[in-house]
Amino acid sequence: MSRVSRAVLIAAIAMPISTAAAAQAHSQSDPLAPSGQFSVYRTAAAQTPPMGWNPWNAFHADVDEAKVRAVAKAMVDSGLATRGYRFVNIDDGWALRRLADGRLRIRDNTFPSSATPGSDTGSFKPFTDYIHGLGLKAGIYTDIGRNTCMQRWDADTPNLPVGTVAERQVGSYGHAVQDMRTIFADWHFDYIKVDACGVADYTHADPPVTSGAYDTFAPLIVRGNIPASNPQAVEGLYAALGEAIQRWGGGNATLSICAWGEALSALWGGKRGNLYRTSPDIESNWKSMVSNIDSVIDGALYAGPGHWNDPDMLEIGHGDFDAAHLTEARSHFTMWTIMASPLLLGYDLRQSAPALFDIVANPEAIAINQDPAGNQGVPYRNGDAMVVVKTLSGTGARAVALFNRGTKSVEASVSWAQLGFAAGSVAKVRDVWAHSDRDATDRISVTLPAHGSVLLRLRGTPSEVAATFLTNMPGRVNVAVDGLTQATALPMGQFPARVGAAPDGRILKTNGIGAFANSRLEVRADRAFHRFLTAPIVLSGGQPVRFRVYADRKLVGEVTGSPTRAAPPIDVDIASAKIVELVAMTNAGTTRPPMIAWGNARLMR
Ligand code: GAL
């Protein structure tokens, strides 16, 4: 048996059968059969995007307990904690070595409170007690492989693990249950970030391996190369770790998957963790920030309460986003806010400039990010101008970000059609950064300076009062099956199901959701609706596609269409179902299934 399957098996034996396992068993039988579930990673954690602080962007490996404690204190004293910043996370650099019996020893020269008389491991309990005593929550870091990222990429920095090759294997590979038990049951952490260099960067050719300092790990992730990676094995490792976290950390423990969108992790992350990186590490420059936006901006159907796309931590306070670049800092925060991204600050809060505080602590911006509906904003592009619309909870409530990626000023506007507001109706408009109010009708237009942005909160009149369009509730749609096989995987950064667009990026002519055939979408209707309507469309391919609608696993509607013969519309009674499922199936296409759309798909109250 391979090491990977053994690790998965060990964890599986130790675990009670979970919802995730049940859903997996279901999908192995017939992935297009209705599940009757909303099969995301289901815990009580991260019902809104996590907010807090992580030392990596400020200190990298040069981190110690005094700095982290002082920042935690500053988070409380400055008022950031009362605005919602809650997690204080330790990143790479805390582990000293793995002992012969597999337990982990903490580096107590940098985390002195961990030194415990008579203990050869030490304990983080005094540290987490301190953090909890401040009313905050504590997070820690590991790697899904045997070794961490710092060991590979920061070989000259302080705080690397020490000892023999085996002792320096401080990653959780082969130790999922043991490590999670220590971290959650003994040390009382609330959150864990799980990196992936250990399964990516320790090949024969990697210098620290070549030099004999580390064991080889046949890579499960080949960066930027999906076909050469093993997405299933990576997903299996995270699944096993997630089970161990739930067992020892309970339902409130947060799991942050850090596989940088590699090995299709942006597509399966929602099944395996509470947040999942979609891109390489953010850097403190504009280009990097924009590229991380692009990694996540089309992924609204992959985020919702308990499962969030993660374009990485904030770089506010550094480089292009420091106190001398408030336009850029505000735009960075505007975009993370509207994208329902985790808000993890990364600068040294002991020396926070008031102007930066005013950005990251703006309660109205935070409220948009933390809106309980959990919808990620949906983008409209026009050259360098980008408009992003986030449906908020409450009738007619929307947030809009208007954002200039470029270095010349641009005009940007948002229309009532894009917002789903009735033509001619008046909306109340609040400008979150200018702290001003006004009324508007039919369209809002602004001029944005270079790198500028505007963030608005609107209250308007929906064009169809009784209808909720699926495009306005992406947080309640789960792409359970996307129709892609690994061989037909899209390039990294593209999402196989999208709001308002086909998977290839083509903009839909109707308000709808684009996907591949052989897909299954789960919609959390929560007994709030009685009818479902849609005009299904076949966008590509020559073969017929069958469209099926299920209400709590019962088939309630079925039509067939092709690119030349439009399918008749569907209008069905869903009898206050909890879960509505939309299945598109075809026999055509061994390489890539045809693209389809659920046009004007809406639930009626
Ligand atoms: C990277 C990760 C960073 C940081 C670093 C630590 O892989 O993306 O956020 O955790 O490793 O070595």
Tab-separated table of C-alpha atoms and ligand atoms in Angstrom, residues 54 56-57 60-61 91-93 141-143 148-154 193 195-197 201 223 258-260 277 279-282 312-313, ligand 1:
chain	number	residue	atom	x	y	z
A	54	ASN	CA	-1.100	36.246	10.927
A	56	TRP	CA	3.904	35.766	8.051
A	57	ASN	CA	3.584	38.927	5.943
A	60	HIS	CA	8.180	35.665	7.913
A	61	ALA	CA	10.235	33.145	9.848
A	91	ASP	CA	2.510	30.544	10.987
A	92	ASP	CA	5.532	28.432	10.001
A	93	GLY	CA	8.483	28.355	12.414
A	141	TYR	CA	0.246	25.980	11.228
A	142	THR	CA	1.326	22.653	9.794
A	143	ASP	CA	1.973	21.041	6.416
A	148	THR	CA	7.024	22.611	5.750
A	149	CYS	CA	7.483	25.455	3.297
A	150	MET	CA	10.113	27.319	5.284
A	151	GLN	CA	12.345	24.247	5.284
A	152	ARG	CA	12.304	24.276	1.490
A	153	TRP	CA	12.121	27.963	0.634
A	154	ASP	CA	13.716	29.836	3.541
A	193	LYS	CA	-3.546	26.525	8.416
A	195	ASP	CA	0.359	24.179	3.922
A	196	ALA	CA	1.369	21.829	1.115
A	197	CYS	CA	5.061	22.276	0.286
A	201	ASP	CA	8.717	20.719	-3.237
A	223	ARG	CA	3.127	23.525	-9.410
A	258	CYS	CA	-3.071	26.285	1.802
A	259	ALA	CA	-2.444	24.469	-1.480
A	260	TRP	CA	-2.337	27.730	-3.507
A	277	ARG	CA	-6.101	29.378	-1.111
A	279	SER	CA	-3.243	31.485	-5.760
A	280	PRO	CA	0.469	31.759	-5.058
A	281	ASP	CA	1.585	33.882	-2.085
A	282	ILE	CA	0.540	37.509	-2.187
A	312	ASP	CA	-4.379	35.076	0.656
A	313	MET	CA	-3.798	37.387	3.589
B	1	GAL	C1	3.629	29.335	2.078
B	1	GAL	C2	2.287	29.918	2.449
B	1	GAL	C3	2.538	31.198	3.205
B	1	GAL	C4	3.340	30.887	4.457
B	1	GAL	C5	4.618	30.142	4.105
B	1	GAL	C6	5.326	29.627	5.340
B	1	GAL	O1	3.429	28.178	1.342
B	1	GAL	O2	1.539	30.147	1.282
B	1	GAL	O3	1.322	31.819	3.504
B	1	GAL	O4	2.554	30.123	5.328
B	1	GAL	O5	4.360	29.047	3.251
B	1	GAL	O6	6.504	28.959	5.038
